[in-house]
Short mmCIF file of N, CA, C and O in Angstrom, two decimals:
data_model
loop_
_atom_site.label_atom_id
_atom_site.label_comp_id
_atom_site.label_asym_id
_atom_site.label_seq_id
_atom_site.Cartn_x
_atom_site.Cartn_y
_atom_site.Cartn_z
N UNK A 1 13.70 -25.58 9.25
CA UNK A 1 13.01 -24.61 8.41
C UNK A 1 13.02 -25.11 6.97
O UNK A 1 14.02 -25.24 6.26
N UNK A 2 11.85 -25.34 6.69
CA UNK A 2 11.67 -25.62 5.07
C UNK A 2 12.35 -24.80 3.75
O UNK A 2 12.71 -23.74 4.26
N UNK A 3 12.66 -24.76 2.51
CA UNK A 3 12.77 -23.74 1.82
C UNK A 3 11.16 -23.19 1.32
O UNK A 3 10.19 -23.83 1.71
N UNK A 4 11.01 -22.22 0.61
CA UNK A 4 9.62 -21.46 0.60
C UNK A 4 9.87 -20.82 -0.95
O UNK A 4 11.08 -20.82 -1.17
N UNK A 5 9.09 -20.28 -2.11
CA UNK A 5 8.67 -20.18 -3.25
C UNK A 5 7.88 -19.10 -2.80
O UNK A 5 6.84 -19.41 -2.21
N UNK A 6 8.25 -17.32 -3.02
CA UNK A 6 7.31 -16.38 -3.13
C UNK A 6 6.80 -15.91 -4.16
O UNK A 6 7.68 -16.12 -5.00
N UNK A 7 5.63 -15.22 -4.86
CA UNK A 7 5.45 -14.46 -5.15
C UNK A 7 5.36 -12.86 -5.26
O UNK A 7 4.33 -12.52 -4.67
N UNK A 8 5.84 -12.08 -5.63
CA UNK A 8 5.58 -10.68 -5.61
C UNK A 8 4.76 -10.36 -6.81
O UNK A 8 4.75 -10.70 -7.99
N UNK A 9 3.81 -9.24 -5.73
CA UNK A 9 3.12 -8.57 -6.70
C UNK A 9 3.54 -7.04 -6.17
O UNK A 9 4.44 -6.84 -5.36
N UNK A 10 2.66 -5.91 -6.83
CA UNK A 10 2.63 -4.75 -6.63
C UNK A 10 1.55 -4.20 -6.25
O UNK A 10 0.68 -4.66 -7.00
N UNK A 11 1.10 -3.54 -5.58
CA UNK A 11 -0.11 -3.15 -4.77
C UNK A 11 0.10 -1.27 -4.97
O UNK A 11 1.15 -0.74 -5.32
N UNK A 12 -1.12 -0.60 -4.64
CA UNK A 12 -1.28 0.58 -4.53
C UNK A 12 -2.76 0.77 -3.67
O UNK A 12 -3.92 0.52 -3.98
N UNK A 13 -2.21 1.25 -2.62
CA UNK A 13 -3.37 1.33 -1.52
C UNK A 13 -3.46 2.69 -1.34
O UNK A 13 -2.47 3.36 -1.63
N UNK A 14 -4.59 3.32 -0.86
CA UNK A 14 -4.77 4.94 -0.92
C UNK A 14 -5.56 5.20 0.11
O UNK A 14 -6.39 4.45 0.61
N UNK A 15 -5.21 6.60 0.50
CA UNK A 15 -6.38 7.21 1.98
C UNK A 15 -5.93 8.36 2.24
O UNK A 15 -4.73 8.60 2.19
N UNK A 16 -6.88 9.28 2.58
CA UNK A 16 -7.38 10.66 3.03
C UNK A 16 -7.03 10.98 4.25
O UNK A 16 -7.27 12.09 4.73
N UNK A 17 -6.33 9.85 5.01
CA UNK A 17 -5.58 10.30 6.15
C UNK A 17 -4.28 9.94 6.65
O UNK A 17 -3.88 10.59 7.61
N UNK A 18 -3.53 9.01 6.16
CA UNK A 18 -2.15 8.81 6.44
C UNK A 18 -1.57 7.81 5.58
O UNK A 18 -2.34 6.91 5.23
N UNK A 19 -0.11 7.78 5.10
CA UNK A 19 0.62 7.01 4.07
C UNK A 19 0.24 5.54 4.85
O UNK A 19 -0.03 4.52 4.21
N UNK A 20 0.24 5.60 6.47
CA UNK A 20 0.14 4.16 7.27
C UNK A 20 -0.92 3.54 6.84
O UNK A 20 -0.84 2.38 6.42
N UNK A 21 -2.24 4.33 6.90
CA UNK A 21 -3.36 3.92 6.32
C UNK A 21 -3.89 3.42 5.11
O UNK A 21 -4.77 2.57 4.98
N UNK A 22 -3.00 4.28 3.89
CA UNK A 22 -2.97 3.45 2.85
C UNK A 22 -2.22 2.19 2.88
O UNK A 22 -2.54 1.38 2.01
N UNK A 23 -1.16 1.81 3.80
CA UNK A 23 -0.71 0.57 3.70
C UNK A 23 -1.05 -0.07 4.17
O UNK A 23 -0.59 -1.20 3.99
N UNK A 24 -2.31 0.15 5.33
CA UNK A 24 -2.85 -1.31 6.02
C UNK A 24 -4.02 -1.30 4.78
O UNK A 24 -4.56 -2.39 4.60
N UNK A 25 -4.43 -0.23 3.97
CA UNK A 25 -5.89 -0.78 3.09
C UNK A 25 -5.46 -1.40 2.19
O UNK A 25 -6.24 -2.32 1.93
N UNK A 26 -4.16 -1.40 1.22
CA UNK A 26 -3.65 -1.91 0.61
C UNK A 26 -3.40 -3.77 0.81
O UNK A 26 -3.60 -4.61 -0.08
N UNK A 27 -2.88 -4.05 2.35
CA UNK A 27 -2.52 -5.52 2.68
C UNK A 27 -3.78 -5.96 2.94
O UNK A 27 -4.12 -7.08 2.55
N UNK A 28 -4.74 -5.05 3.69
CA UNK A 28 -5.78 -5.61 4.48
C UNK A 28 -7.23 -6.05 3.01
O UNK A 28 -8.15 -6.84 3.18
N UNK A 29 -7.04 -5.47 2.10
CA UNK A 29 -7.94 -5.84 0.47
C UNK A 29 -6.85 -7.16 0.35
O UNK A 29 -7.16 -8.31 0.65
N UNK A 30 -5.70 -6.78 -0.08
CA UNK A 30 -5.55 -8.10 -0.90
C UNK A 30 -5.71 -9.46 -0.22
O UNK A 30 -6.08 -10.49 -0.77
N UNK A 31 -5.27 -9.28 1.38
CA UNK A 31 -5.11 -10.72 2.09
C UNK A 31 -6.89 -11.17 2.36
O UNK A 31 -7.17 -12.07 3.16
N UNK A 32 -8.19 -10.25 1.41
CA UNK A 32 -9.18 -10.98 1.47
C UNK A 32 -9.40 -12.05 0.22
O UNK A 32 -10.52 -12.53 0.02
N UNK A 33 -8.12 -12.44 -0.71
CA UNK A 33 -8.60 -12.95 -1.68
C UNK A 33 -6.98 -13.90 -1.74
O UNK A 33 -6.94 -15.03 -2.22
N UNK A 34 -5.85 -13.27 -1.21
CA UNK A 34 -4.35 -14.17 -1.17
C UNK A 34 -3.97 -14.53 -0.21
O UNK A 34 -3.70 -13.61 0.57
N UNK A 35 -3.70 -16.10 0.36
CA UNK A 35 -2.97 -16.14 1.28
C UNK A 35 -1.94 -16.56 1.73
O UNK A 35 -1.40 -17.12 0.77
N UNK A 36 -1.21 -16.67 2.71
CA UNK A 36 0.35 -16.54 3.23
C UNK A 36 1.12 -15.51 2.55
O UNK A 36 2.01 -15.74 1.74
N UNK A 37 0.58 -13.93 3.06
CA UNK A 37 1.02 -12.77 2.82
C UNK A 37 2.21 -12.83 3.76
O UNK A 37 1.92 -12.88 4.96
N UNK A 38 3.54 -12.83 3.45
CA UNK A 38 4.41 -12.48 4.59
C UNK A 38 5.18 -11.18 4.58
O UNK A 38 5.87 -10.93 5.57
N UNK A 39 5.15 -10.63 3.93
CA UNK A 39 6.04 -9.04 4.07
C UNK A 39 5.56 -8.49 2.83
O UNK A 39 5.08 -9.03 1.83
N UNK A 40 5.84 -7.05 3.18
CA UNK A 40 5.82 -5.95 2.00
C UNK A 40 7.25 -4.71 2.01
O UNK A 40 8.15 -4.60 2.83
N UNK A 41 7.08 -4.22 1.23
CA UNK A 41 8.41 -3.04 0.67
C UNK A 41 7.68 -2.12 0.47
O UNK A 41 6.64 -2.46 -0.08
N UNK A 42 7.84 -0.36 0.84
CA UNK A 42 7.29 0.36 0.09
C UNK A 42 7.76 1.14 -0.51
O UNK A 42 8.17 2.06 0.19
N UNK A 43 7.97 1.32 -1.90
CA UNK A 43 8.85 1.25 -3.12
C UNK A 43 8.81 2.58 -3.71
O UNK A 43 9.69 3.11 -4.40
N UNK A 44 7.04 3.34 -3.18
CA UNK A 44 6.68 4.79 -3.78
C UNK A 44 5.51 5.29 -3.02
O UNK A 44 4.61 4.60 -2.53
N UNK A 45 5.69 7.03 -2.96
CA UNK A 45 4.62 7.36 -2.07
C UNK A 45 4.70 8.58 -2.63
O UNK A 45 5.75 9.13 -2.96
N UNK A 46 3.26 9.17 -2.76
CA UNK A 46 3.03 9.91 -3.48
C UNK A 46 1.25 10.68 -3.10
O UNK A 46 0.30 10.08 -2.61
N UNK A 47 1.29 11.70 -3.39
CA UNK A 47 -0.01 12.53 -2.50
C UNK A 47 -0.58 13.73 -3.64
O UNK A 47 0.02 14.18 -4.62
N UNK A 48 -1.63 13.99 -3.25
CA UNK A 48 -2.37 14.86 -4.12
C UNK A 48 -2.75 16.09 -3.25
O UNK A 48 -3.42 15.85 -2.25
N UNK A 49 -2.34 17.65 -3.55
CA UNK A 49 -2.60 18.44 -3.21
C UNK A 49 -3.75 19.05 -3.60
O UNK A 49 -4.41 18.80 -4.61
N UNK A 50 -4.08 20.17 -2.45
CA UNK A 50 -5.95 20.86 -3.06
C UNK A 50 -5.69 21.72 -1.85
O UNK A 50 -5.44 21.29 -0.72
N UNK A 51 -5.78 23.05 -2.24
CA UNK A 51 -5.57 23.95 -1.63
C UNK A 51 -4.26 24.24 -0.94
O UNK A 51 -4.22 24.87 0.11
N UNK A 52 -3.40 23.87 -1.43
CA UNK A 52 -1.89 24.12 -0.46
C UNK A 52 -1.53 22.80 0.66
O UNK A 52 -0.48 22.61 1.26
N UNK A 53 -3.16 21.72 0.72
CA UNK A 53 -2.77 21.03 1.49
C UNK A 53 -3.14 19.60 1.14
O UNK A 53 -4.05 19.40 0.34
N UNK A 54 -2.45 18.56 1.71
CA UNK A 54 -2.23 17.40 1.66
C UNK A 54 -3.87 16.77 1.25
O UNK A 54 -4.82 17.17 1.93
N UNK A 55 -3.99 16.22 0.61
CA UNK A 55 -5.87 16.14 0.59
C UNK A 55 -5.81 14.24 0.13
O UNK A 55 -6.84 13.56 0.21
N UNK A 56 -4.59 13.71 -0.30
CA UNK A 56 -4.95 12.29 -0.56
C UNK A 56 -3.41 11.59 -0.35
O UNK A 56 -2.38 12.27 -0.42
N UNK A 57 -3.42 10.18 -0.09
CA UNK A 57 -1.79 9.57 -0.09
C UNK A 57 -2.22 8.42 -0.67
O UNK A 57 -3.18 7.66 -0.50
N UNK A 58 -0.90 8.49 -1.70
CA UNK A 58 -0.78 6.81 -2.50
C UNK A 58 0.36 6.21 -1.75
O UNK A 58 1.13 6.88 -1.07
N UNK A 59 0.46 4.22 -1.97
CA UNK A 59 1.39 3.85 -1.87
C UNK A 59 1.50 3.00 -1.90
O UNK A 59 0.80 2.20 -1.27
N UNK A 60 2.64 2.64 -2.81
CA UNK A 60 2.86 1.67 -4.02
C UNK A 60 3.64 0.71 -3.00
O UNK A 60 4.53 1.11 -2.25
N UNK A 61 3.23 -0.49 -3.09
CA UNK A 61 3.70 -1.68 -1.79
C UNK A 61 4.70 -2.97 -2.93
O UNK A 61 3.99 -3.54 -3.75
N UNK A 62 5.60 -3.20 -2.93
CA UNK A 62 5.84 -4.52 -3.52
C UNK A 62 5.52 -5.68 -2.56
O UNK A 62 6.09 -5.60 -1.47
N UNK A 63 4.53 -7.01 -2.80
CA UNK A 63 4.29 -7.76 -1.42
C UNK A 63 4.51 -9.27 -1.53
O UNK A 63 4.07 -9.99 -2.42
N UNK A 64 5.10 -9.56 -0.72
CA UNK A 64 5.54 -11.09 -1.22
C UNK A 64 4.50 -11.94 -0.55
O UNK A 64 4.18 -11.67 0.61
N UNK A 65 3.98 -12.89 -1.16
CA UNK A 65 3.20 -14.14 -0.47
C UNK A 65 4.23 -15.54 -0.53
O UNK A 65 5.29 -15.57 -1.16
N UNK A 66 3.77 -16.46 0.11
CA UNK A 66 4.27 -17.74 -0.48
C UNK A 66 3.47 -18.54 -0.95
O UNK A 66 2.26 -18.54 -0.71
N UNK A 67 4.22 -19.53 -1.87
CA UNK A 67 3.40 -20.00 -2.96
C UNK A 67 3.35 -21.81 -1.82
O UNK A 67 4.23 -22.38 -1.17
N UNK A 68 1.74 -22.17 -2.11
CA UNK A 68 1.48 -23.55 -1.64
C UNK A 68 2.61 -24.27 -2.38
O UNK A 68 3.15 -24.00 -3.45
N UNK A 69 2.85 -25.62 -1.19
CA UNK A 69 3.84 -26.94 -2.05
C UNK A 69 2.58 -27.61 -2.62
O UNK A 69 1.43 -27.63 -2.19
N UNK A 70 3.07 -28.08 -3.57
CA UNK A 70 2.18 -28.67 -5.12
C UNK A 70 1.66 -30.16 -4.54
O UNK A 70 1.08 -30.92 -5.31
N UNK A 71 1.92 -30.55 -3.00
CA UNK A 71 1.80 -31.69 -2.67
C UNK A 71 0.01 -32.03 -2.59
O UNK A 71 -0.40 -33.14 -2.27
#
């Protein structure tokens, strides 16, 4: 096994139907523009009420990629 060089960033993915859902829209946007996404953390979650009920979900992802060897 090689050693490996990640990056973390912070992500905030959102949806009208489940915290899960904001976290696949969240990985599933960024891994169209970064790649060797290997894990995420989810660090904060947070929702917007409207009428007494649940109406939106945030959630704040910390996500590590690895960084190419410079070779």
């Amino acid at each position: 096994m090689s050693d490996h060089v990640y990056k973390v960033i912070e992500l905030a993915g959102s949806s009208a139907k489940s915290t899960d859902e904001a976290i696949r829209n969240a990985i599933e946007r960024a891994s169209q523009t970064l790649k060797h996404l290997d894990w995420f953390e989810v660090v904060e979650t947070r929702g917007h009420i409207d009428g007494g009920k649940v109406a939106h979900y945030q959630v704040v992802l910390k996500v590590g990629f690895r960084l190419e060897d410079g070779k």
